[in-house]
Amino acid sequence: MRRALVIAACLLAGPAGAQVDDRDYLTAFLEDTLSSAGRQVTVTGFAGALSSQATVEQITIADDQGVWITLNGVVLDWSRSALLSGVVEVGELSAAEIIVVRPPVTAQSDAPSPEASGFSLPELPVSISIDRVAAERIELGPAVLGEAVTGTLTASLQLAGGQGQAILDLIRTGDGPTGEIRLDASYANATRELNLSLVAEEAAGGLVVGILDIPSGPAARLEVAGQGPIDNYAADINLSTDGDERLQGRVTLRGEDDGFRLGADVTGNLAPILAPDLVDFFGTEVGLQLDAWRSRAGRVVIDRFDLAARSLALTGSAEIAADGLPERVDVAGTMAAPDGSPVALPFAEDTRIGRAVFRLTSAQGDADSWSGAVTVEGLDRADLKIARLEVEGSGRIGRSSAGIGFGGAVKGKASGLAPTDPALAEALGSDLAGSFRLNFLEGAGALHLSDIQLSGAGLTGSGAVQIEGLDKALLTSGRLVVEATDFKRFSRLAGRSLGGAGRLEIAGSASRLSGFFDTEMTFDGTGLALGQAELDRLLAGTSSVKASVRRDETGTVLRSLDLAADGLLAQASGKLSSQGSDLSGTLSLSDLSVLGPGFGGAVTLDATFAGLPQDGRITLKGLGRSLRISNREADRLLAGQSQLEMDLGLKDGIIQVRSARVQNPQLQATATGEINGAVRKIDLDARLANLGLIVPDISGPLTIAGTATQDSRGYRLDLRGTGPGQIAARVSGTVTNDFRAADLAIAGSGEAGLANLLISPRSVSGRVGYDLRLLGPLALRSLSGRITLSNGRIADPDLGLSLQDVQAIGQLSSGTLQLSATSGLSSGGRLRVDGPIRLDRRQEADLSISLDGLRLYDPELYETRVSGSLALRGPLIGGATLSGALQLGETEVRVPASGFSSATELLNIRHVRDSAPVRETRRKAGLLAAISAGAGASSRSGRAIGLDVTISAPARVFIRGRGIDAELGGELRLLGTTADVRPAGGFSLIRGRIDILGRRLVLSRADLVLEGSLVPQISIAADTQSDGITSMVTVEGPADDPVVRFTSSPDLPQEEVLARLLFGRAIDKISALQAAQLANAVAVLAGRGGVGLVGNLRRNFGLDDLDVTTAQNGSAALKAGKYISDNVYTEIEVDQEGKSRINLNLDLREGLTVKGRLGTDGKTGIGVYLQRDY
């Protein structure tokens, strides 16, 4: 409407100046008069300038960003005759439609004058009367108030003789909530009487409550009403929501001789209209009191300022000069909850404090001074806790001819730092302190920060910074130094093991807005560690990095980059520019042995880059002498002098090979490139003088040759390889330029031993053949064809066994490998594996495994043969299950003559400067834990596999050694996983005895179980009675080192029990010879007497049992037993008189046995035995 009034004035002035009906002239006059810098007014369809009713079809106003307001259908109905009497009488000033797309872009204006101009209505030479101002439709775009709004406007305006009155009614229409703003105001210059009545109200969900984000969007009403002379004026304010008062108060304005005094007293309960997280902070009562005076010259005196809420109290006074500088200030504040609970800060997300105190003052009688302090206790954030934070400072504010100056010293301290991130907490420590001095002069436009000091746990910093052009380019310059005494505390933060100390110094200047910088950087380190063994050895002494870099509008200049460590020197320099770059660098390491045992030789490398990423050139030249990299096969290849030369092109970010050559006495490889338009071709030729250098079993030269051609369709490959032992391979076909798909034929044959480089210390040998096709995306699902292994052998030193005569066929199709393989075990027996394996991330398998008489043994512990069927199903990466049933053939568990436990703890030997071959041997023996883990130990352990395997042996499980000879039978079920085996069941006694110095005890119990280890646990017991004493001997524990105990009832010492057991008398009644015999018996049972003569005879004759017994009459007898089938056991007994007897046991089923006997004395017998466990 203000613009419309201006237009009306122009319409009045235009005819008076022109007095002609010239539409073009008037339109131009209006546009030129109303337009200015940053504002363009366009008038369309102007008519009736000389009539009582002027109309304009459209008026648009634009700024630098375009049209922001449009008025359509503007009408001015006025009285020309009234103008002759000095009255501007307007019947109607209206617009059919006003559209405001967005707020206008306002040009910056000069700062207002500090002097107040006072208030009065303008004294005009004419009176103005506008009966009706109206807009049938007002449309505000979303950019104005946050959402689209439509409404209507009606108003009237009277201004005459220094008196004025305005009435306005703005009503919101459309689909949104209803709303209305009503204004009725009048003022008279003569009486200085101001009457004001403003009412603004909205229905629930209205525009204002939405902008203020008031919860639940209540209906709102604001009333401002006042009446009285302007020199002693008071206005009442009332804010209510949903009919309830929320805020009420009075604002007063009182004139004084040289200015006016402003007062305010406002209180209320804002809790119902605050967000829930703000209610606790502000509480149910908020109050503001203000008493301030402003002179006509602009000086402000605040005698009283009080702001109070539940958790906030802020009070103070101040005197501020007309130029804005404080002359006196005394402000204090406290933030704390009345009940002492933590305070949630209203405008800091997820932040609480226990208490905060603030103070800012100037010294008495010294207007230029300032001092302040802030103390925060119990700062608590989700990511950080600080027990106490203190910041304090002091300084001066002054005026000079150059402008306003500000300076001072600030220091701070944080105590009880506790980040929730343990890594960050370890790095920062619990305390951090810092200080700096600052100085700012308005005319210089620069902020100086000097004497910067920072100290924390193992970390210090110092320096000075100057920030210039605060209103322009923000040029920062200075020098900063940071020192760390031990990088170890930063290890968890970096995710690797760090160590050592360092000092970093940076000096230079930079502009954030323009991207300019000119920097010198130096870093000096001592005993650095980065968690990588070879680098840690290289950096163990002193090391340094120095760089000098400048970046401006011409490009980036690397004046120098120097890196130095123990024997390592690296340098680089040059320029990077969008117009062309030129970089060069060198690197040399005089002795690779600093990297650790197994490394040696020297290496140098020169590199250059010239041109642009779209069209550049890279050259590399390297020289190595007698290189060793702690890998036996690679060391053989690198012996002597090695040379590297490469000439590469860079075209549109893609590297092109012009020429490349690698040469040493063992290996020669060359690549030459040819570019013909869009076609690029590379010829490859490589020759290894003797493949036996890396695969000892295969001697002779290995060659690879072929071409790779690229054009718009992709790459065409044709590569061939030949070598000793009829090694032949060919790869031909195409690959797309984006490497997403291919059509390749891959065929050939060779020696499986080539894979030993990847699986060491395991090994494989045999003949490999393959005929494959890769068609489609570069993924295993696109691979089809056949792979074979014949006459193969696979060995793993950890298992002590090998697979021999391996015949395997793998058929690939649709991402699945169909495997069919057979092999023999080096110790005896056969193995077969059949089934599919999905070649995806989960590696789902469904394999059937058949075992036929596999001989498993440990020369000192056990020997058995295993047959049966197993199934391995599920993802091989974890979660697969091995199930099935196995049957044990004749099995012997040997209780060794001496336990193995004494050998398990090897001496802790520290190897000093061991050679590479020695270290390789120790690695393969599993004596280098760290190296073994990196070389495949972890991969050998693999993922845990679920178990559900039943192992059965109805009989012929023998335990022998240390005088024990027992036969067991039973069933064992393995559950759990390969990482946590949980056995159930076991093997129990069928028959058995224990011999001690010719005294034979029949076993009453013998059990063999597994308890999470492959070493079985045995529990054997025998007892006898004599002289009213029951003597018992038990052998319990792991089979490789069991414990023997002697007990009795009544209880006697072990040696007494053994004496009565062997000789039938007390220990003090035995002879010296018997004492020696007793000691030998103890030695046998303890594992130091061997298996004995009878045990050796039994083994040599191939018998399952051989025993010499004594009858009750003292006569001796020889007993020999043998299984003649799985369920038939025969035993022959011959006494010293030549009489013999045959015993025959037939196991019909589990628990049911038929026994028969036939003797030379004519005695026979038969019996049926039924046995049940309960």
PDB file of C-alpha atoms in Angstrom, residues 935-1063:
ATOM      1  CA  ALA A 935      50.968 -66.365   6.847  1.00  0.00           C
ATOM      2  CA  GLY A 936      47.878 -68.413   7.125  1.00  0.00           C
ATOM      3  CA  ALA A 937      47.516 -69.689  10.661  1.00  0.00           C
ATOM      4  CA  SER A 938      44.264 -67.921  11.111  1.00  0.00           C
ATOM      5  CA  SER A 939      43.007 -69.168   7.806  1.00  0.00           C
ATOM      6  CA  ARG A 940      43.898 -72.758   8.720  1.00  0.00           C
ATOM      7  CA  SER A 941      41.752 -72.574  11.799  1.00  0.00           C
ATOM      8  CA  GLY A 942      38.882 -71.446   9.618  1.00  0.00           C
ATOM      9  CA  ARG A 943      35.341 -70.799  10.736  1.00  0.00           C
ATOM     10  CA  ALA A 944      33.760 -72.972  13.423  1.00  0.00           C
ATOM     11  CA  ILE A 945      31.733 -75.880  12.020  1.00  0.00           C
ATOM     12  CA  GLY A 946      28.819 -77.423  13.900  1.00  0.00           C
ATOM     13  CA  LEU A 947      29.198 -81.071  14.888  1.00  0.00           C
ATOM     14  CA  ASP A 948      26.789 -83.996  15.172  1.00  0.00           C
ATOM     15  CA  VAL A 949      28.957 -87.079  14.634  1.00  0.00           C
ATOM     16  CA  THR A 950      28.472 -90.497  16.196  1.00  0.00           C
ATOM     17  CA  ILE A 951      31.570 -92.707  16.696  1.00  0.00           C
ATOM     18  CA  SER A 952      30.856 -96.316  17.560  1.00  0.00           C
ATOM     19  CA  ALA A 953      33.056 -99.276  18.475  1.00  0.00           C
ATOM     20  CA  PRO A 954      31.169-102.185  20.100  1.00  0.00           C
ATOM     21  CA  ALA A 955      34.503-103.779  21.076  1.00  0.00           C
ATOM     22  CA  ARG A 956      38.230-103.934  20.404  1.00  0.00           C
ATOM     23  CA  VAL A 957      39.114-100.556  21.877  1.00  0.00           C
ATOM     24  CA  PHE A 958      42.225-101.488  23.876  1.00  0.00           C
ATOM     25  CA  ILE A 959      44.038 -99.486  26.519  1.00  0.00           C
ATOM     26  CA  ARG A 960      47.579-100.774  27.082  1.00  0.00           C
ATOM     27  CA  GLY A 961      50.740 -99.660  28.848  1.00  0.00           C
ATOM     28  CA  ARG A 962      52.028 -99.249  32.397  1.00  0.00           C
ATOM     29  CA  GLY A 963      50.785-102.751  33.233  1.00  0.00           C
ATOM     30  CA  ILE A 964      47.259-102.017  31.987  1.00  0.00           C
ATOM     31  CA  ASP A 965      45.598-104.288  29.449  1.00  0.00           C
ATOM     32  CA  ALA A 966      41.901-103.549  28.979  1.00  0.00           C
ATOM     33  CA  GLU A 967      39.315-103.924  26.250  1.00  0.00           C
ATOM     34  CA  LEU A 968      36.472-101.408  25.953  1.00  0.00           C
ATOM     35  CA  GLY A 969      33.468-100.791  23.740  1.00  0.00           C
ATOM     36  CA  GLY A 970      30.745 -98.229  23.366  1.00  0.00           C
ATOM     37  CA  GLU A 971      29.577 -95.198  21.454  1.00  0.00           C
ATOM     38  CA  LEU A 972      30.626 -91.533  21.462  1.00  0.00           C
ATOM     39  CA  ARG A 973      28.707 -88.579  20.068  1.00  0.00           C
ATOM     40  CA  LEU A 974      30.473 -85.329  19.193  1.00  0.00           C
ATOM     41  CA  LEU A 975      28.314 -82.206  19.467  1.00  0.00           C
ATOM     42  CA  GLY A 976      29.060 -78.479  19.629  1.00  0.00           C
ATOM     43  CA  THR A 977      31.455 -76.969  17.098  1.00  0.00           C
ATOM     44  CA  THR A 978      34.996 -77.544  15.950  1.00  0.00           C
ATOM     45  CA  ALA A 979      35.954 -74.597  18.182  1.00  0.00           C
ATOM     46  CA  ASP A 980      34.036 -75.988  21.180  1.00  0.00           C
ATOM     47  CA  VAL A 981      33.665 -79.766  20.963  1.00  0.00           C
ATOM     48  CA  ARG A 982      31.090 -81.186  23.391  1.00  0.00           C
ATOM     49  CA  PRO A 983      31.349 -84.996  23.570  1.00  0.00           C
ATOM     50  CA  ALA A 984      28.616 -87.208  24.941  1.00  0.00           C
ATOM     51  CA  GLY A 985      28.910 -90.904  25.785  1.00  0.00           C
ATOM     52  CA  GLY A 986      32.117 -92.898  25.817  1.00  0.00           C
ATOM     53  CA  PHE A 987      33.675 -96.353  25.861  1.00  0.00           C
ATOM     54  CA  SER A 988      33.378 -98.691  28.882  1.00  0.00           C
ATOM     55  CA  LEU A 989      34.978-101.883  30.125  1.00  0.00           C
ATOM     56  CA  ILE A 990      34.456-105.265  28.469  1.00  0.00           C
ATOM     57  CA  ARG A 991      37.351-107.097  30.146  1.00  0.00           C
ATOM     58  CA  GLY A 992      40.767-106.180  31.487  1.00  0.00           C
ATOM     59  CA  ARG A 993      43.447-106.365  34.143  1.00  0.00           C
ATOM     60  CA  ILE A 994      46.358-104.492  35.609  1.00  0.00           C
ATOM     61  CA  ASP A 995      49.663-106.254  36.451  1.00  0.00           C
ATOM     62  CA  ILE A 996      51.899-105.050  39.242  1.00  0.00           C
ATOM     63  CA  LEU A 997      55.010-107.203  39.891  1.00  0.00           C
ATOM     64  CA  GLY A 998      53.208-110.325  38.729  1.00  0.00           C
ATOM     65  CA  ARG A 999      50.235-109.513  40.930  1.00  0.00           C
ATOM     66  CA  ARG A1000      47.229-109.385  38.627  1.00  0.00           C
ATOM     67  CA  LEU A1001      44.177-107.328  39.478  1.00  0.00           C
ATOM     68  CA  VAL A1002      40.988-107.714  37.479  1.00  0.00           C
ATOM     69  CA  LEU A1003      39.616-104.322  36.476  1.00  0.00           C
ATOM     70  CA  SER A1004      36.297-103.365  37.992  1.00  0.00           C
ATOM     71  CA  ARG A1005      35.905-100.216  35.880  1.00  0.00           C
ATOM     72  CA  ALA A1006      37.449 -98.719  32.763  1.00  0.00           C
ATOM     73  CA  ASP A1007      36.068 -95.729  30.887  1.00  0.00           C
ATOM     74  CA  LEU A1008      37.405 -93.676  27.969  1.00  0.00           C
ATOM     75  CA  VAL A1009      35.818 -90.333  27.087  1.00  0.00           C
ATOM     76  CA  LEU A1010      36.656 -87.096  25.261  1.00  0.00           C
ATOM     77  CA  GLU A1011      36.387 -83.795  27.109  1.00  0.00           C
ATOM     78  CA  GLY A1012      36.935 -81.096  24.469  1.00  0.00           C
ATOM     79  CA  SER A1013      40.373 -82.378  23.416  1.00  0.00           C
ATOM     80  CA  LEU A1014      41.492 -85.111  21.030  1.00  0.00           C
ATOM     81  CA  VAL A1015      43.574 -86.583  23.858  1.00  0.00           C
ATOM     82  CA  PRO A1016      41.175 -89.073  25.526  1.00  0.00           C
ATOM     83  CA  GLN A1017      40.526 -89.115  29.257  1.00  0.00           C
ATOM     84  CA  ILE A1018      40.770 -92.519  30.930  1.00  0.00           C
ATOM     85  CA  SER A1019      39.426 -93.723  34.268  1.00  0.00           C
ATOM     86  CA  ILE A1020      40.505 -97.227  35.325  1.00  0.00           C
ATOM     87  CA  ALA A1021      39.976 -98.931  38.690  1.00  0.00           C
ATOM     88  CA  ALA A1022      40.788-102.347  40.244  1.00  0.00           C
ATOM     89  CA  ASP A1023      40.437-103.642  43.821  1.00  0.00           C
ATOM     90  CA  THR A1024      41.280-106.689  45.919  1.00  0.00           C
ATOM     91  CA  GLN A1025      40.760-107.879  49.515  1.00  0.00           C
ATOM     92  CA  SER A1026      43.177-109.438  51.977  1.00  0.00           C
ATOM     93  CA  ASP A1027      43.381-109.529  55.770  1.00  0.00           C
ATOM     94  CA  GLY A1028      40.114-107.603  56.003  1.00  0.00           C
ATOM     95  CA  ILE A1029      41.490-104.689  54.004  1.00  0.00           C
ATOM     96  CA  THR A1030      40.108-103.680  50.590  1.00  0.00           C
ATOM     97  CA  SER A1031      42.900-102.205  48.461  1.00  0.00           C
ATOM     98  CA  MET A1032      42.158-100.173  45.343  1.00  0.00           C
ATOM     99  CA  VAL A1033      44.271 -98.775  42.520  1.00  0.00           C
ATOM    100  CA  THR A1034      42.937 -96.068  40.153  1.00  0.00           C
ATOM    101  CA  VAL A1035      44.482 -94.614  36.986  1.00  0.00           C
ATOM    102  CA  GLU A1036      42.797 -91.373  35.897  1.00  0.00           C
ATOM    103  CA  GLY A1037      43.517 -88.380  33.649  1.00  0.00           C
ATOM    104  CA  PRO A1038      44.594 -87.732  30.074  1.00  0.00           C
ATOM    105  CA  ALA A1039      45.856 -90.836  28.315  1.00  0.00           C
ATOM    106  CA  ASP A1040      49.235 -89.216  27.631  1.00  0.00           C
ATOM    107  CA  ASP A1041      49.864 -88.455  31.326  1.00  0.00           C
ATOM    108  CA  PRO A1042      47.438 -90.146  33.761  1.00  0.00           C
ATOM    109  CA  VAL A1043      47.698 -90.072  37.563  1.00  0.00           C
ATOM    110  CA  VAL A1044      47.913 -93.296  39.624  1.00  0.00           C
ATOM    111  CA  ARG A1045      46.433 -93.421  43.139  1.00  0.00           C
ATOM    112  CA  PHE A1046      46.337 -96.182  45.762  1.00  0.00           C
ATOM    113  CA  THR A1047      43.542 -96.174  48.345  1.00  0.00           C
ATOM    114  CA  SER A1048      42.119 -98.624  50.857  1.00  0.00           C
ATOM    115  CA  SER A1049      39.322 -99.231  53.270  1.00  0.00           C
ATOM    116  CA  PRO A1050      40.089 -98.638  56.076  1.00  0.00           C
ATOM    117  CA  ASP A1051      42.234 -95.725  54.965  1.00  0.00           C
ATOM    118  CA  LEU A1052      45.992 -96.362  54.824  1.00  0.00           C
ATOM    119  CA  PRO A1053      48.943 -94.453  53.325  1.00  0.00           C
ATOM    120  CA  GLN A1054      49.508 -95.118  49.597  1.00  0.00           C
ATOM    121  CA  GLU A1055      52.829 -96.892  50.147  1.00  0.00           C
ATOM    122  CA  GLU A1056      51.225 -99.146  52.787  1.00  0.00           C
ATOM    123  CA  VAL A1057      48.369 -99.971  50.398  1.00  0.00           C
ATOM    124  CA  LEU A1058      50.852-100.850  47.648  1.00  0.00           C
ATOM    125  CA  ALA A1059      52.932-103.077  49.973  1.00  0.00           C
ATOM    126  CA  ARG A1060      49.851-105.038  51.088  1.00  0.00           C
ATOM    127  CA  LEU A1061      48.634-105.153  47.494  1.00  0.00           C
ATOM    128  CA  LEU A1062      51.889-106.671  46.181  1.00  0.00           C
ATOM    129  CA  PHE A1063      53.247-108.692  49.088  1.00  0.00           C
TER     130      PHE A1063
END
